[in-house]
PDB file of C-alpha atoms in Angstrom:
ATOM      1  CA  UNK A   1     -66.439 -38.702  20.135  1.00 82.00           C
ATOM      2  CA  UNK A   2     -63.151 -36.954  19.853  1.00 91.00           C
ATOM      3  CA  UNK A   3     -59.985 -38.916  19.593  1.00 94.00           C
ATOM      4  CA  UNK A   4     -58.123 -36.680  21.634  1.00 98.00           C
ATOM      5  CA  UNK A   5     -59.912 -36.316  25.728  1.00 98.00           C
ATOM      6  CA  UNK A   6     -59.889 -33.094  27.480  1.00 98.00           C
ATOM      7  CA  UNK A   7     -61.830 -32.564  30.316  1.00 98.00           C
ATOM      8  CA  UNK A   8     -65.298 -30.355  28.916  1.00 98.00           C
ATOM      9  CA  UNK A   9     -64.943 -27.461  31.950  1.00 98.00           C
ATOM     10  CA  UNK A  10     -62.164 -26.446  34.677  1.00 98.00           C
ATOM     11  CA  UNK A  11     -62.680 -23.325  36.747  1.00 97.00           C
ATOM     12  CA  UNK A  12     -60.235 -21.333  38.912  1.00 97.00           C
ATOM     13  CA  UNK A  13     -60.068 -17.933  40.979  1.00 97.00           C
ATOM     14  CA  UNK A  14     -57.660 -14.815  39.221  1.00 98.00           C
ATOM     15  CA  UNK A  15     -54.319 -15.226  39.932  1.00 98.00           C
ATOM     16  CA  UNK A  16     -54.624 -19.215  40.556  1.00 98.00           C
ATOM     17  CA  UNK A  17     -52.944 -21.693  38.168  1.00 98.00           C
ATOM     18  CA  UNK A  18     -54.889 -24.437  36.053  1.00 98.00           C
ATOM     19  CA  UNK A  19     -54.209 -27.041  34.155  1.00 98.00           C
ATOM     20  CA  UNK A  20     -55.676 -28.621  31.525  1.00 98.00           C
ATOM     21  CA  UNK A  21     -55.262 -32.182  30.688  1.00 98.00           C
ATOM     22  CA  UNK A  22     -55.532 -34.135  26.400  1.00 98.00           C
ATOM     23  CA  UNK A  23     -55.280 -37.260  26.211  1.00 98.00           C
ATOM     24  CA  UNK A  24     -54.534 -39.329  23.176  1.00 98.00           C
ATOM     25  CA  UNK A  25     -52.456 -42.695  22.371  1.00 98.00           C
ATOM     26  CA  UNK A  26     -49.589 -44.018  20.533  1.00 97.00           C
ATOM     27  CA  UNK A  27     -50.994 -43.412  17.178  1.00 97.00           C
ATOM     28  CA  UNK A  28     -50.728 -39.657  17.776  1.00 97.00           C
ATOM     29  CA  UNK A  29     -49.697 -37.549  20.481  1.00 98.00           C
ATOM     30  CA  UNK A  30     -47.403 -40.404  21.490  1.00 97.00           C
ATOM     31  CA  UNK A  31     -45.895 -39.907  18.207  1.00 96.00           C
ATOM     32  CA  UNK A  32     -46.300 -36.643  17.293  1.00 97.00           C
ATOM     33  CA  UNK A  33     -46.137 -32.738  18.638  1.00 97.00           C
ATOM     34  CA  UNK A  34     -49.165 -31.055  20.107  1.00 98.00           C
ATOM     35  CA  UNK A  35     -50.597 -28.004  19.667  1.00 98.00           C
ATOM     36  CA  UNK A  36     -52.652 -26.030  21.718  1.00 98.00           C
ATOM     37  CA  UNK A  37     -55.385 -23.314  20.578  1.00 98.00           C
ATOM     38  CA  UNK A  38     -57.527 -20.982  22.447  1.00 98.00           C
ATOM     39  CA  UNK A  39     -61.105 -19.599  21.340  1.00 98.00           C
ATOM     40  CA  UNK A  40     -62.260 -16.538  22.781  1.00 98.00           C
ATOM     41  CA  UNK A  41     -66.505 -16.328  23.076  1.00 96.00           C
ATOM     42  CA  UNK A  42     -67.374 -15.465  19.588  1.00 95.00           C
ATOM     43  CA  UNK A  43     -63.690 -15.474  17.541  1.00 98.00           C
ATOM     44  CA  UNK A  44     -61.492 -18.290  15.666  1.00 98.00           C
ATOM     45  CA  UNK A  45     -59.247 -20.245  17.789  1.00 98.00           C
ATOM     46  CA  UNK A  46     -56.017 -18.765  18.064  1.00 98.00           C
ATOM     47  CA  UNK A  47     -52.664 -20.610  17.986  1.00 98.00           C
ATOM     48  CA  UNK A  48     -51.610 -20.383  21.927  1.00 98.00           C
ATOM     49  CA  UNK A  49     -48.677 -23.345  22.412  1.00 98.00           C
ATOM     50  CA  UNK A  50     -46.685 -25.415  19.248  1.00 98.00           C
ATOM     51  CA  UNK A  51     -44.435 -28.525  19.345  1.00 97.00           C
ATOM     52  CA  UNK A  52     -45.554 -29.274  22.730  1.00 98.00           C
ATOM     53  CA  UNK A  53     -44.074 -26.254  24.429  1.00 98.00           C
ATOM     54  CA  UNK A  54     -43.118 -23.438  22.125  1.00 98.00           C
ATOM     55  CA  UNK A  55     -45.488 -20.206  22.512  1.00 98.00           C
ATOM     56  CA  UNK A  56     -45.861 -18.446  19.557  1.00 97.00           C
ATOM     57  CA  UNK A  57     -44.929 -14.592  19.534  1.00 96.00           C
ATOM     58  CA  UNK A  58     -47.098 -12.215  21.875  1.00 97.00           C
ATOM     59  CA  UNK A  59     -48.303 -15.031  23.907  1.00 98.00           C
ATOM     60  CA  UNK A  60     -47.582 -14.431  27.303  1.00 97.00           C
ATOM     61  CA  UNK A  61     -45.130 -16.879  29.498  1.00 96.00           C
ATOM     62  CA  UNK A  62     -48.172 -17.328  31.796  1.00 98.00           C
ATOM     63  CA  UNK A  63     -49.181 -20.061  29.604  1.00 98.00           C
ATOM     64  CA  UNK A  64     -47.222 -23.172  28.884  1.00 98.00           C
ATOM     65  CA  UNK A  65     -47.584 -26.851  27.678  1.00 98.00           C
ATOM     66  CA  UNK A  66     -45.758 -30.530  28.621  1.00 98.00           C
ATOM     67  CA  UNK A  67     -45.944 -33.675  27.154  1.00 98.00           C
ATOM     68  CA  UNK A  68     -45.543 -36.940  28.801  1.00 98.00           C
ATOM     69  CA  UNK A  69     -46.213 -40.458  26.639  1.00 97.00           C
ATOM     70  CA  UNK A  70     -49.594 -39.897  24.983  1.00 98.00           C
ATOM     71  CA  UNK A  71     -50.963 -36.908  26.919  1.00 98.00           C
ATOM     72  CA  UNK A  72     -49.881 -33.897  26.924  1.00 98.00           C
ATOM     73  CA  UNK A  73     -51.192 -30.874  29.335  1.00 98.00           C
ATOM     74  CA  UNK A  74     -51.936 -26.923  29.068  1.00 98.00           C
ATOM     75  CA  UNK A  75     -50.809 -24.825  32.089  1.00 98.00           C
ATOM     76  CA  UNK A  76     -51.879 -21.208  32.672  1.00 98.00           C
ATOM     77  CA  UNK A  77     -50.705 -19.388  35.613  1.00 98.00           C
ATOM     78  CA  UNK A  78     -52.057 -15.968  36.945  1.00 98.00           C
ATOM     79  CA  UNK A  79     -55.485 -16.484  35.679  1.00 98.00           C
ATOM     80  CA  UNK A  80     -56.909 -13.326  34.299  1.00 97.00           C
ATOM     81  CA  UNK A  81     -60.482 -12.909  33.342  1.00 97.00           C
ATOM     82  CA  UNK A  82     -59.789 -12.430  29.660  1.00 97.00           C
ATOM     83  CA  UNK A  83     -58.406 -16.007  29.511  1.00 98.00           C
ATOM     84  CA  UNK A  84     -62.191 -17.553  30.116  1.00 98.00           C
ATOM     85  CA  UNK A  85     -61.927 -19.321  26.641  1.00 98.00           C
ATOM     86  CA  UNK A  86     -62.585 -22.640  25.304  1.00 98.00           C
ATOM     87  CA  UNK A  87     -59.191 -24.503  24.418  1.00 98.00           C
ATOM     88  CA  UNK A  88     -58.426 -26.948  21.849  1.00 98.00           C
ATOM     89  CA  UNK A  89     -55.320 -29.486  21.422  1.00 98.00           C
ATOM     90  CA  UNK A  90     -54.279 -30.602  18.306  1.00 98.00           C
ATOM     91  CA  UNK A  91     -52.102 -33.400  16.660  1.00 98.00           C
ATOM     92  CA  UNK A  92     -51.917 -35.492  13.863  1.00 97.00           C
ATOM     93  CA  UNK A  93     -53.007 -38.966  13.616  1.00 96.00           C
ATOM     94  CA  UNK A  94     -50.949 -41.669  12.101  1.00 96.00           C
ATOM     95  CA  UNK A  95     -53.545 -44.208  11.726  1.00 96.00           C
ATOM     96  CA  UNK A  96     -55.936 -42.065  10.563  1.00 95.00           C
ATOM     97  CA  UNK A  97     -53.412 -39.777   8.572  1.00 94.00           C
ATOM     98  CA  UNK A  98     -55.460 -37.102   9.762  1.00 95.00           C
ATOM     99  CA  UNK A  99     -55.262 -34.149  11.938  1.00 96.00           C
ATOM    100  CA  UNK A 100     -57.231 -34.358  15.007  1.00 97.00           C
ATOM    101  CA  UNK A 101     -58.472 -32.274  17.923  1.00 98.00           C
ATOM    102  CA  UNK A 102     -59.582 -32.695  21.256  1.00 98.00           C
ATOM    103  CA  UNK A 103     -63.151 -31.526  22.303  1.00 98.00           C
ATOM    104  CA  UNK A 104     -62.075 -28.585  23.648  1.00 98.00           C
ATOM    105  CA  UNK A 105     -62.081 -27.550  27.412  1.00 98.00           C
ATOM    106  CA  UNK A 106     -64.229 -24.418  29.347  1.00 98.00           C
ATOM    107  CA  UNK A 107     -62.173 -22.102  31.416  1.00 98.00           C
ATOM    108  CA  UNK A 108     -63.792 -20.404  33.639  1.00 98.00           C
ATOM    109  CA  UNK A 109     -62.129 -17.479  36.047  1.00 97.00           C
ATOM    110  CA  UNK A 110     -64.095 -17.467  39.034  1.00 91.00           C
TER     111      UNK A 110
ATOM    112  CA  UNK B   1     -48.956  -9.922   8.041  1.00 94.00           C
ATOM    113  CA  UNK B   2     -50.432 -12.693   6.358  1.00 96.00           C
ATOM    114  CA  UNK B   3     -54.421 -13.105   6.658  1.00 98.00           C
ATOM    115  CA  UNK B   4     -57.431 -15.183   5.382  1.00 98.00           C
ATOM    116  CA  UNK B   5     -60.702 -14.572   4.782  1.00 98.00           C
ATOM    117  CA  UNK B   6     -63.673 -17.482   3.950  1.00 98.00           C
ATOM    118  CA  UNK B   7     -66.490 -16.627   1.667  1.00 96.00           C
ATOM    119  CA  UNK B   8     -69.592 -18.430   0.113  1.00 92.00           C
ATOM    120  CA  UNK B   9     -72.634 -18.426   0.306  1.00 90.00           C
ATOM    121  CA  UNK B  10     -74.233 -18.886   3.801  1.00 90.00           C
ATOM    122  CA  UNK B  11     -77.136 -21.491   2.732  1.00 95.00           C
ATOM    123  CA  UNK B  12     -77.459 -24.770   0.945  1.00 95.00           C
ATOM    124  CA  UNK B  13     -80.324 -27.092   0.115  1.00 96.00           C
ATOM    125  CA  UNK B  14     -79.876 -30.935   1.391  1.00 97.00           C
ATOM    126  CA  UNK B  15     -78.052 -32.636  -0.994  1.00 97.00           C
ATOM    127  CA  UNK B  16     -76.255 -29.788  -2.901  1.00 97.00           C
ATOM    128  CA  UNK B  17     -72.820 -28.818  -2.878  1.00 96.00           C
ATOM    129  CA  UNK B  18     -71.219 -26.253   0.147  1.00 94.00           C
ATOM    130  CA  UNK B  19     -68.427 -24.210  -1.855  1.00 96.00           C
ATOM    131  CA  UNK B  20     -65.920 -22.384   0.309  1.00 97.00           C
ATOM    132  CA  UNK B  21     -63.130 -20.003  -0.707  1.00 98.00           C
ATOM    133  CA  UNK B  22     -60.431 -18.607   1.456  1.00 98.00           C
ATOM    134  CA  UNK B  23     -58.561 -15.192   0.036  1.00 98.00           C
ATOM    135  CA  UNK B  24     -54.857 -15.060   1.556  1.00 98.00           C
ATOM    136  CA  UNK B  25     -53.541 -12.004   1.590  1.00 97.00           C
ATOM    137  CA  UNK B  26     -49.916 -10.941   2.961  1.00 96.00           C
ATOM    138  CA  UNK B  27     -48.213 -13.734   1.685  1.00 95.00           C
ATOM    139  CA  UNK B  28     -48.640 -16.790  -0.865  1.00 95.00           C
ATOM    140  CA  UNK B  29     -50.046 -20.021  -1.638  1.00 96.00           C
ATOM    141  CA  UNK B  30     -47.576 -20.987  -3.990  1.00 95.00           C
ATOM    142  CA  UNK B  31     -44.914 -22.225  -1.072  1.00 87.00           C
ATOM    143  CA  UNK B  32     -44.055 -25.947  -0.531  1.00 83.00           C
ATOM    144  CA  UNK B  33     -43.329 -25.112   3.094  1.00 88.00           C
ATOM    145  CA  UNK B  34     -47.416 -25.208   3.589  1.00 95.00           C
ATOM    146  CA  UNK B  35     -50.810 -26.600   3.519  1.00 97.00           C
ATOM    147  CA  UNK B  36     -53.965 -24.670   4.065  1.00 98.00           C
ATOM    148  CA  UNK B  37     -56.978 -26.515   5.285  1.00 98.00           C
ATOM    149  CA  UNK B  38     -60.389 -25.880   6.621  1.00 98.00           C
ATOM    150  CA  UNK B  39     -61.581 -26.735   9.638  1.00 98.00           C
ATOM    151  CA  UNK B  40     -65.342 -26.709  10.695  1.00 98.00           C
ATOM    152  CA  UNK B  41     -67.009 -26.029  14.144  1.00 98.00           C
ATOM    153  CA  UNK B  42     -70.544 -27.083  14.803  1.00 98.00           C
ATOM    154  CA  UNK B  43     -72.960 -24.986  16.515  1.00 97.00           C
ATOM    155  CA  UNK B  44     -71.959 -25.088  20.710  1.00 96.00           C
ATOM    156  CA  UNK B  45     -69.182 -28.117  19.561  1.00 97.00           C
ATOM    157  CA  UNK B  46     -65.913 -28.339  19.197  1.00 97.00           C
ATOM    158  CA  UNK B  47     -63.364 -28.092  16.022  1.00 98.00           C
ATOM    159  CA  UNK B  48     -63.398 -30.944  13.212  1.00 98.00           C
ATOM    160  CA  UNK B  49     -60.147 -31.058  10.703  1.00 98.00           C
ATOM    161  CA  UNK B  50     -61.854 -31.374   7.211  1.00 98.00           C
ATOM    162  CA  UNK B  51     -58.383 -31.289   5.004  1.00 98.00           C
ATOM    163  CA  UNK B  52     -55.108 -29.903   4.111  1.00 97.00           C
ATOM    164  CA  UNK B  53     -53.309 -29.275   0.705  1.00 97.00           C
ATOM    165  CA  UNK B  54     -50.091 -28.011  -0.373  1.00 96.00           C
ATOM    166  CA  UNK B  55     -48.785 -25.892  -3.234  1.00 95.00           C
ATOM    167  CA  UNK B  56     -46.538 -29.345  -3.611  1.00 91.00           C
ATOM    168  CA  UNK B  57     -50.020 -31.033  -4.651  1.00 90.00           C
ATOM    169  CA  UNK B  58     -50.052 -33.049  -1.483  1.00 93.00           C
ATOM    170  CA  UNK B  59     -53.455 -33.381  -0.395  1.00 95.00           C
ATOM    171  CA  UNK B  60     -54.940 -34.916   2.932  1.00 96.00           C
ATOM    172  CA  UNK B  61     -58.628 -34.879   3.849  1.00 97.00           C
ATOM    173  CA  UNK B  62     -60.521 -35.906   7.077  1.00 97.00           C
ATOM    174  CA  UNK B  63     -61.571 -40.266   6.637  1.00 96.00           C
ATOM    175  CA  UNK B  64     -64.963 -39.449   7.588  1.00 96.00           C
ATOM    176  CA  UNK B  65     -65.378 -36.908   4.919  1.00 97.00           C
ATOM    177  CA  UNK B  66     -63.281 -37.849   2.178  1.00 97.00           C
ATOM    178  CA  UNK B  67     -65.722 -39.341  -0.229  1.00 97.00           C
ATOM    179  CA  UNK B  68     -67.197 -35.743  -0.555  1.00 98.00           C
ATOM    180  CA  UNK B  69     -64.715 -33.094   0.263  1.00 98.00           C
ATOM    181  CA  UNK B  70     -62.658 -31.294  -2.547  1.00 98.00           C
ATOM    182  CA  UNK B  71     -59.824 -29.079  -1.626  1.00 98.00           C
ATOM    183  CA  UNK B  72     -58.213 -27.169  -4.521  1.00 97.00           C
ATOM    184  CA  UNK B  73     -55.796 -23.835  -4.713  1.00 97.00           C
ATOM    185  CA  UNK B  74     -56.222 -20.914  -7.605  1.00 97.00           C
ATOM    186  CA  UNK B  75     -52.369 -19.693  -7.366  1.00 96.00           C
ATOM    187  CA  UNK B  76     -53.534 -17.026  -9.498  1.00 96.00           C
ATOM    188  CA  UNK B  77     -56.244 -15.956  -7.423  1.00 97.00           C
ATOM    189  CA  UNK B  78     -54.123 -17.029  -4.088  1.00 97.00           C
ATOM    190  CA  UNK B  79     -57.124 -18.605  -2.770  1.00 98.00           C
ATOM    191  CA  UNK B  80     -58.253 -22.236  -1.656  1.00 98.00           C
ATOM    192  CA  UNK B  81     -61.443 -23.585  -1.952  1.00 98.00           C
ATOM    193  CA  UNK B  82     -63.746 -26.371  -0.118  1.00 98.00           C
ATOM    194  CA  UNK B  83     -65.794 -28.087  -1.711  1.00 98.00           C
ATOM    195  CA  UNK B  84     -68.303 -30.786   0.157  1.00 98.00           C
ATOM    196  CA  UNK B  85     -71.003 -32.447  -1.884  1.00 97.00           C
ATOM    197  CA  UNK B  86     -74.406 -33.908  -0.857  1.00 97.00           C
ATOM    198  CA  UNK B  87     -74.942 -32.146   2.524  1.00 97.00           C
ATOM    199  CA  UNK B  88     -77.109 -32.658   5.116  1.00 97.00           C
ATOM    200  CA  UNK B  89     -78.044 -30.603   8.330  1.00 97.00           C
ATOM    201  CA  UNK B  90     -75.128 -32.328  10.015  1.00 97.00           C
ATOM    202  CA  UNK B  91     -72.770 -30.175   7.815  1.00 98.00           C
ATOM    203  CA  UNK B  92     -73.829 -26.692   9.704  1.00 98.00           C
ATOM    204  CA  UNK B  93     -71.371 -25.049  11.180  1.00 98.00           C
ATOM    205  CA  UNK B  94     -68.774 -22.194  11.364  1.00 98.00           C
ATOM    206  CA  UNK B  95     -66.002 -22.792   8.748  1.00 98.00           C
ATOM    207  CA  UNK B  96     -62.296 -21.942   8.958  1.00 98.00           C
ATOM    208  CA  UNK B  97     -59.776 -21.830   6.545  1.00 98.00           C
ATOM    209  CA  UNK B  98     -56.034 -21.867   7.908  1.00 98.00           C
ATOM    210  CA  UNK B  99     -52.389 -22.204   7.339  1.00 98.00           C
ATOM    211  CA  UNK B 100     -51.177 -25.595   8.355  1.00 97.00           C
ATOM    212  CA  UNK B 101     -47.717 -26.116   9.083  1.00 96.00           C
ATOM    213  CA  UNK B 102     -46.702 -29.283   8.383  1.00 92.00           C
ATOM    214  CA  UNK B 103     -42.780 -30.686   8.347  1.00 83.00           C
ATOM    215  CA  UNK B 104     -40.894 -33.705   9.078  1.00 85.00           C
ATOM    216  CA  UNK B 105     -44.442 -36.106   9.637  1.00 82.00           C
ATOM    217  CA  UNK B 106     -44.314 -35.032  13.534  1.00 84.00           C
ATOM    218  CA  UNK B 107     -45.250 -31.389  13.369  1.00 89.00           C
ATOM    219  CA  UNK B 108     -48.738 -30.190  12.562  1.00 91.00           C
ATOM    220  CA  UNK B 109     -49.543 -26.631  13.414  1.00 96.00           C
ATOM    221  CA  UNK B 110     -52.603 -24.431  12.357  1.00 97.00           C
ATOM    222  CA  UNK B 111     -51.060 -21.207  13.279  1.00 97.00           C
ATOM    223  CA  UNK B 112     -53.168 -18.887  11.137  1.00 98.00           C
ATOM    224  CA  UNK B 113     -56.565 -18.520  10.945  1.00 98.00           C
ATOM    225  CA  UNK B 114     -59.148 -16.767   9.395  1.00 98.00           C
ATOM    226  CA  UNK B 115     -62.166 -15.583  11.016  1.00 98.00           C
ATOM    227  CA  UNK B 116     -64.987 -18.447   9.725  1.00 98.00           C
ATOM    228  CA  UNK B 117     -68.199 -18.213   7.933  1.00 97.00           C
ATOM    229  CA  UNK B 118     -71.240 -20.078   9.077  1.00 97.00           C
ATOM    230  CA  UNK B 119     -72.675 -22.209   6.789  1.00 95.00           C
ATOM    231  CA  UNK B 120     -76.320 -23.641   7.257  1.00 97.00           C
ATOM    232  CA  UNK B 121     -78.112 -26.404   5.420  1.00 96.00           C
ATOM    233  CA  UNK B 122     -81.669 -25.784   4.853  1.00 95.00           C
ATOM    234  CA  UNK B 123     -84.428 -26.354   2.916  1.00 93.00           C
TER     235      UNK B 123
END
């Protein structure tokens, strides 16, 4: 049971936009920045989005993050194939002064 | 560019002791402005935060694991290393080493990672 809830799968066609929810409470993305990582099929997760919205260099514009409150949401625009991936938000817990992930999310690119 | 690499070896008894170490190369451990954790990934599950520690000698682990995870740095090595005693089969998984990013209590960011070893516990 992950203290952070993503939805397990989403699914869109190429070139559509998805979105892809983590929801957490006061105790840590209420209070804190979010990351967001993506996994390819077989590699480490990979650093995608920091401090909510900042994209690290090299990762495309297509893919951006929001927070509002205690969740905080993943958006990808022009779906490509190579972005089928499992993705991951992060934070830190205060309570549990410990960092914390959600349970990660399927894309799939129909 | 800065990169890590786990090693160890890949299979434990029940009830023995998983040692980890990450080689970073590129760059060095010896900076305040860092901790570098591991994080673990269960077979077809998602990622669990084990710990974190800094040059500084601030050290963080996961609650659920703390009474058995060690996390220690060889500056003259520039390597980490995980230790978790008394495992079980609940302890396989892939394990990652990274660079955590950690400032002002708000920001936590693992933005480099090595590539994971899977570790398995067996009899």
């Amino acid at each position: 049971q992950s203290v952070l809830t993503q939805p397990p799968s989403v699914s869109a066609a190429p070139g559509q936009k998805v979105t892809i929810s983590c929801s957490g409470s006061s105790s840590n993305i209420g209070n804190n920045y979010v990351s967001w990582y993506q996994q390819l099929p077989g590699t480490a997760p990979k650093l995608l989005i920091y401090d909510n919205n900042k994209r690290p260099s090299g990762i495309p514009d297509r893919f951006s993050g929001s927070k509002s409150g205690t969740s905080a949401t993943l958006g990808i625009t022009g779906l490509q194939t190579g972005d089928e991936a499992d993705y991951y938000c992060g934070t830190w817990d205060n309570s549990l002064s410990a960092g914390v992930f959600g349970g990660g999310t399927k894309l799939t690119v129909l | 560019q800065l990169q890590l690499q786990e090693s160890g070896p890949g299979l434990v008894k029940p009830s023995e002791t998983l040692s980890l170490t990450c080689t970073v190369s590129g760059g060095s451990i010896s900076s305040s402005d860092y901790y570098w954790g591991w994080i673990r990934q269960p077979p077809g599950e998602g990622l669990e935060w084990i710990g974190s520690s800094s040059y500084s000698g601030s050290t963080y682990y996961n609650p659920s694991l703390k009474s058995r995870v060690t996390i220690t740095l060889d500056t003259s090595k520039n390597q980490f290393s995980l230790n978790l005693n008394s495992v079980t089969a609940a302890d396989t998984a892939v394990y990652y080493c990274a660079r955590h990013i950690r400032y002002q209590l708000l920001h936590d960011i693992f933005d480099i990672w090595g590539q994971g070893t899977m570790f398995i516990v067996s009899s």
